[in-house]
Amino acid sequence: MTPTQTATTQQLLFDGPWSVSSTVLIGLAIAALFAWSLYRERRVLGASTTLTFASLRLIALAGILWMLLAPATVVVQTASTRRTVAFVADASASMETVDPIGTADDSRWNIRSDMGMASEAPGSTTPALASPSVAADGAFTALGVGLNRLSDSIRSIQEHHSQDAIYESLETTLRSIQHAQSGLETVVDQLSSIPSTSQNPAAGSSSLDKPVEAIASDALRILRGPEFEEFAEITTLLSKGKSPSDHGWQSGLRDLQHKMISAREAIGHLAARLAILPSENPMDQNGRSPITADQTESGAFAKLSRSQRVDRVLHSLRETTLADLNEVDVQWGRFDSSYRSVHSDSRSLSTTGVANVPAEPAPGSMATDLTSVLTHLRKLQQQQPIAAAFIYSDVAHNGTSKEAIDRFAADPNESSDEEKAPDASDSTRSQSQSGDTASLMQLATTLTDTPIFIVPIGNPNRLRDIHLVSVESPSVAMRNDDIVIEAHLEAYQCDGERCTVQLLRDGAVVDFREVAIEGDFASRSVRFDQTVSYIGKQTFEVAIAPIEFETSEENNADIVDINVTRSDIKVLLADEMPRWEFRYLAQLFRRDSKIDCDEMLFRPRMIATGKREPSQSFPTTVDQWDQYDVVILGDIAPEHLPVAAQESLLQFLSQRGGTLITIAGQRAMPSAFMDQPLSEVIPVTRIDNTAEPQSGSSDRPQEFAFRATELGRSHVALMIGETQQATRLAWDFVNRFSPVYEVSPYRRPKPSAHNLISVVQRSSADTIDDVAQSSEATEDTFLCWQPVGRGRMVYLSGPDTYRLRFLRGDQLHYRFWGQLLRWAIASDLAGGSRTVRLRTSKSKYQPNEPVRVEVQLSNTVGEPVVGAQEVDLTLTSGSSKRTVRMIPDDALPGTYVAETSFNQPGSYIAEPTGPVVSELRQSDEVENDRAPAVSFTVQAEVPTELIDTRCNRALAQQIAELTGGQVLAPSAVAEVLSLLNLQPEVVESTQRTPLWAQWKYLWLVFGCLQVEWIVRKWRGLS
């Protein structure tokens, strides 16, 4: 059935200056005059001529009268479009949550079909409300509707709209006030009928009941004030088409608005108090509350999920209030990651509470995307006027459909995914995104003509729980390092409690802290200081002892792995000239007992220390380079680093797993090596010349600012603070007060590079936020790295890390290079024995994420074992086990690789097996009894939808206010429907076609008169 019905009527109208009767009388008078004049000339004219002249004069007279009457054909086309009321229910996974008793407006949702709905038809001024709580919610909602319409009236008056529009808004405001008065009268009557506490123990304490009744009386007194009586009189006069005698009545609407706001605040407080009363049922003559169906079913109600509660309410609403809505269309729908319309005869309609047959969950239910609902409403608005939309949801918006918004903006008539079932990709995309509230608000502002009423369901607060939010620790450390493990916990509804936070290693408690909790919400940080004394992966567990009645104990513990490397690092530090960077690094490494540093400096005189002192040149073979863990090259000229040294250096990186750090300069590095073998591993290219600062344009040197990228914020190499928070503050401090002045034009990272710190030119007018946005947009790098076989190449685009010393001493500078070197050598850390080493790229993976395991086979003298056959990788988790064949890596002799993935979370152990592995283990007399293995964890993927199931009432309020709606109690929907304009929208188009405005009628008149004149002249008559 189409929503628009069209009717066409056609009629003939006379728009002349005189009425039809007057024109006819004038015509008769003129006709009589014509007849009398012809009667006088009948003897002269003769009978035939007289009749001819009479006919001509009558025809001319008829033409004149026709034009004087000005007839017109009027075609009136009336298009009557039925309004629609949309009911949309949230079908996402969070709606299956069962809220604890007393946390989710239970009294408002636990209503029977004969209690919570208005029994009167919509449009009645006295809806029947069954209980004080329902009556108070209805009064609160009615005043909300009235305030919105009163604001529309004030705006219409200011913008000089039509009187009809102003009166319609004022009339709705008056009806809403009358509804609110009726609801408050019901509250007062119901409360006054409840006996006092001494006679009725079930009614609750008198200290609670008396203030409630007083609040209701005060609010009712406000609504019966003189301002409201005067407003009723003004509205009555306007309905009769009369103007109020008080010409200042329009300015008085502001005062009325303030009074309504005050009354609504009081009613809101009243409704909140009534919702928590022990009992609202009328008492019997003995002062006892009779047993009702609700009471006997309270246990069953407590087990209902959010979606089941919505089912009950919507089913009751359809059987009562909606049964009388014959003049509007009712549309049903549901949404999760996308919107889907539901037909009235569909069994899946139960998800919106219309049927009793439960529906199967949708594939995309792991996300709540409110933008899909608003996009559908906006599309529907183009086809049919929407009287109101009611959304039943926990408003846990965690998805975004910005692409749907953009698609709709391009073509509003394009069919979208909302009419189709969502696929798995929709769900995955929504899970990977946080809720885009900005796009949601932007879309809501386009629906100002579609009031959206949101009925929120669910607990808005966290349940009693202690949650270990995160555990921070360095992922890499050297043996005997003092490390800090910091745990962040949050406690909800645990005021006055004390909890114990324990630090465990190998299952044994090594330290603990006792934390006092104050307030309903508390956030605490606990710090543990530990010393890692042996090489290898060390696992620490932070656990919180459970407290009584805690919601979940699964979030009370977390594990961190720390890769502990050997306690010495062999470094080669070389530069062309003693730049400040070289000087500070040399002094830093000399003071660090864990770093064995050889230095090379070519100008102004040759300096070489350690292993480089005899030759005073760079290594030229892989074995010579392999004497170092990390090589740091400054602005070295190519003549000092010959091709042979470069080629062997590349082999040292790719085959031996070494690390090269280059610090760019203005003379040679890296510009002079672009045609050298070293250029293969340099991870940057030159920027455009137009991006370079103009030298000499100002006396002030060009400043650069840098900022950690998204990847760098969590990278271990940039952990210059003891915690992530301290690290972020430290980098921000350096960026603000110590700008960089020397950056190489070679700073555009290649696609294979990992950019950790970005850099951007900064002017004096730039703010830190501007710099942050620019640095993310330009993609220029200050620090980046890329893998080179088993090793890595690290690139610094400027010799300015020594500026970390400014204002803070050498603390930040020391930590930066200490973490960078620890991270560099940590790549060589692997589990296993001397002859069989294996490693994974990381220790924690997500489900279905590729897991790459590398195994290095070597004999007892360290030579790689190549060409081995039947090298397998056995993966064990609990009782399950599977084997993956390993493939030799041609670029890395002695290295075998296996890649796999896991869809089940858990702890896995990877162990290489095969004949060659067994022989190597037997040949290793030192560790042949220890099986080479490495462990990793596949973490459970918890959807965003289920991490936080709180009801977001604040977001619901924002959407409702932007669209002219409200946040409703479930029983207040009938109240809203009774105040809405549900009549069809009628549009009339009139087409007027004049029938007299044609030249033929004028020619007819003149023709008749001209014929008579010609005949008279021809016959010689006067």
PDB file of C-alpha atoms in Angstrom, residues 852-950:
ATOM      1  CA  ARG A 852      56.351 -17.004  11.776  1.00  0.00           C
ATOM      2  CA  VAL A 853      58.819 -19.333  13.486  1.00  0.00           C
ATOM      3  CA  GLU A 854      62.508 -19.328  12.523  1.00  0.00           C
ATOM      4  CA  VAL A 855      64.895 -22.154  13.414  1.00  0.00           C
ATOM      5  CA  GLN A 856      68.661 -21.763  13.091  1.00  0.00           C
ATOM      6  CA  LEU A 857      70.656 -24.988  12.846  1.00  0.00           C
ATOM      7  CA  SER A 858      74.409 -24.947  13.369  1.00  0.00           C
ATOM      8  CA  ASN A 859      77.047 -27.473  14.387  1.00  0.00           C
ATOM      9  CA  THR A 860      79.116 -27.319  17.533  1.00  0.00           C
ATOM     10  CA  VAL A 861      81.665 -24.961  15.927  1.00  0.00           C
ATOM     11  CA  GLY A 862      78.957 -22.514  14.822  1.00  0.00           C
ATOM     12  CA  GLU A 863      78.800 -23.388  11.117  1.00  0.00           C
ATOM     13  CA  PRO A 864      75.265 -23.278   9.633  1.00  0.00           C
ATOM     14  CA  VAL A 865      73.668 -26.579   8.659  1.00  0.00           C
ATOM     15  CA  VAL A 866      72.300 -26.268   5.130  1.00  0.00           C
ATOM     16  CA  GLY A 867      70.304 -28.679   3.000  1.00  0.00           C
ATOM     17  CA  ALA A 868      68.690 -30.443   5.939  1.00  0.00           C
ATOM     18  CA  GLN A 869      65.697 -32.581   5.029  1.00  0.00           C
ATOM     19  CA  GLU A 870      62.558 -33.315   7.027  1.00  0.00           C
ATOM     20  CA  VAL A 871      62.819 -30.442   9.486  1.00  0.00           C
ATOM     21  CA  ASP A 872      59.399 -30.187  11.105  1.00  0.00           C
ATOM     22  CA  LEU A 873      57.866 -27.876  13.674  1.00  0.00           C
ATOM     23  CA  THR A 874      55.633 -29.459  16.292  1.00  0.00           C
ATOM     24  CA  LEU A 875      53.043 -27.106  17.804  1.00  0.00           C
ATOM     25  CA  THR A 876      51.458 -28.186  21.078  1.00  0.00           C
ATOM     26  CA  SER A 877      48.649 -26.625  23.090  1.00  0.00           C
ATOM     27  CA  GLY A 878      47.217 -28.776  25.854  1.00  0.00           C
ATOM     28  CA  SER A 879      46.208 -32.096  24.366  1.00  0.00           C
ATOM     29  CA  SER A 880      46.131 -30.849  20.761  1.00  0.00           C
ATOM     30  CA  LYS A 881      49.200 -31.185  18.579  1.00  0.00           C
ATOM     31  CA  ARG A 882      50.005 -30.562  14.938  1.00  0.00           C
ATOM     32  CA  THR A 883      53.111 -30.580  12.756  1.00  0.00           C
ATOM     33  CA  VAL A 884      54.194 -28.077  10.094  1.00  0.00           C
ATOM     34  CA  ARG A 885      56.997 -28.712   7.585  1.00  0.00           C
ATOM     35  CA  MET A 886      59.768 -26.074   7.730  1.00  0.00           C
ATOM     36  CA  ILE A 887      61.224 -24.561   4.542  1.00  0.00           C
ATOM     37  CA  PRO A 888      64.885 -23.487   4.140  1.00  0.00           C
ATOM     38  CA  ASP A 889      65.488 -19.750   3.782  1.00  0.00           C
ATOM     39  CA  ASP A 890      67.784 -19.350   0.774  1.00  0.00           C
ATOM     40  CA  ALA A 891      68.895 -15.884   1.881  1.00  0.00           C
ATOM     41  CA  LEU A 892      69.944 -17.089   5.336  1.00  0.00           C
ATOM     42  CA  PRO A 893      72.029 -20.293   5.364  1.00  0.00           C
ATOM     43  CA  GLY A 894      71.075 -22.630   8.174  1.00  0.00           C
ATOM     44  CA  THR A 895      67.718 -20.925   8.739  1.00  0.00           C
ATOM     45  CA  TYR A 896      64.414 -22.787   8.338  1.00  0.00           C
ATOM     46  CA  VAL A 897      61.049 -21.054   8.406  1.00  0.00           C
ATOM     47  CA  ALA A 898      57.472 -22.133   9.069  1.00  0.00           C
ATOM     48  CA  GLU A 899      54.371 -19.939   8.941  1.00  0.00           C
ATOM     49  CA  THR A 900      50.989 -20.876  10.333  1.00  0.00           C
ATOM     50  CA  SER A 901      48.047 -19.361  12.171  1.00  0.00           C
ATOM     51  CA  PHE A 902      45.651 -20.326  14.949  1.00  0.00           C
ATOM     52  CA  ASN A 903      41.988 -19.529  15.380  1.00  0.00           C
ATOM     53  CA  GLN A 904      41.757 -20.874  18.917  1.00  0.00           C
ATOM     54  CA  PRO A 905      43.227 -18.813  21.776  1.00  0.00           C
ATOM     55  CA  GLY A 906      45.659 -20.461  24.155  1.00  0.00           C
ATOM     56  CA  SER A 907      49.321 -21.020  24.993  1.00  0.00           C
ATOM     57  CA  TYR A 908      51.360 -22.841  22.342  1.00  0.00           C
ATOM     58  CA  ILE A 909      54.807 -24.451  22.424  1.00  0.00           C
ATOM     59  CA  ALA A 910      56.812 -24.710  19.192  1.00  0.00           C
ATOM     60  CA  GLU A 911      59.505 -27.409  19.058  1.00  0.00           C
ATOM     61  CA  PRO A 912      61.607 -28.337  15.984  1.00  0.00           C
ATOM     62  CA  THR A 913      61.837 -32.058  15.249  1.00  0.00           C
ATOM     63  CA  GLY A 914      63.424 -34.320  12.676  1.00  0.00           C
ATOM     64  CA  PRO A 915      66.526 -36.482  12.182  1.00  0.00           C
ATOM     65  CA  VAL A 916      68.898 -33.520  11.757  1.00  0.00           C
ATOM     66  CA  VAL A 917      67.568 -31.819  14.880  1.00  0.00           C
ATOM     67  CA  SER A 918      68.023 -35.020  16.895  1.00  0.00           C
ATOM     68  CA  GLU A 919      71.624 -35.418  15.692  1.00  0.00           C
ATOM     69  CA  LEU A 920      72.486 -31.821  16.561  1.00  0.00           C
ATOM     70  CA  ARG A 921      71.002 -32.190  20.034  1.00  0.00           C
ATOM     71  CA  GLN A 922      73.024 -35.346  20.664  1.00  0.00           C
ATOM     72  CA  SER A 923      76.216 -33.642  19.496  1.00  0.00           C
ATOM     73  CA  ASP A 924      75.669 -30.790  21.946  1.00  0.00           C
ATOM     74  CA  GLU A 925      77.103 -32.315  25.105  1.00  0.00           C
ATOM     75  CA  VAL A 926      76.296 -29.239  27.153  1.00  0.00           C
ATOM     76  CA  GLU A 927      72.552 -28.961  26.569  1.00  0.00           C
ATOM     77  CA  ASN A 928      71.504 -32.193  24.873  1.00  0.00           C
ATOM     78  CA  ASP A 929      69.006 -32.909  27.638  1.00  0.00           C
ATOM     79  CA  ARG A 930      67.003 -29.706  27.120  1.00  0.00           C
ATOM     80  CA  ALA A 931      64.496 -29.719  24.275  1.00  0.00           C
ATOM     81  CA  PRO A 932      64.767 -26.569  22.129  1.00  0.00           C
ATOM     82  CA  ALA A 933      61.376 -24.864  22.217  1.00  0.00           C
ATOM     83  CA  VAL A 934      59.750 -21.454  22.243  1.00  0.00           C
ATOM     84  CA  SER A 935      56.341 -20.541  23.596  1.00  0.00           C
ATOM     85  CA  PHE A 936      53.825 -17.930  22.491  1.00  0.00           C
ATOM     86  CA  THR A 937      50.237 -17.029  23.252  1.00  0.00           C
ATOM     87  CA  VAL A 938      47.231 -16.577  20.988  1.00  0.00           C
ATOM     88  CA  GLN A 939      45.020 -14.120  22.807  1.00  0.00           C
ATOM     89  CA  ALA A 940      41.267 -14.435  22.861  1.00  0.00           C
ATOM     90  CA  GLU A 941      39.641 -11.880  20.611  1.00  0.00           C
ATOM     91  CA  VAL A 942      37.037 -10.123  22.721  1.00  0.00           C
ATOM     92  CA  PRO A 943      34.702  -8.049  20.533  1.00  0.00           C
ATOM     93  CA  THR A 944      34.364  -4.377  21.387  1.00  0.00           C
ATOM     94  CA  GLU A 945      30.654  -5.017  21.696  1.00  0.00           C
ATOM     95  CA  LEU A 946      31.166  -7.215  24.761  1.00  0.00           C
ATOM     96  CA  ILE A 947      34.032  -5.384  26.455  1.00  0.00           C
ATOM     97  CA  ASP A 948      31.845  -2.579  27.764  1.00  0.00           C
ATOM     98  CA  THR A 949      28.091  -3.227  27.857  1.00  0.00           C
ATOM     99  CA  ARG A 950      27.129  -0.105  29.789  1.00  0.00           C
TER     100      ARG A 950
END
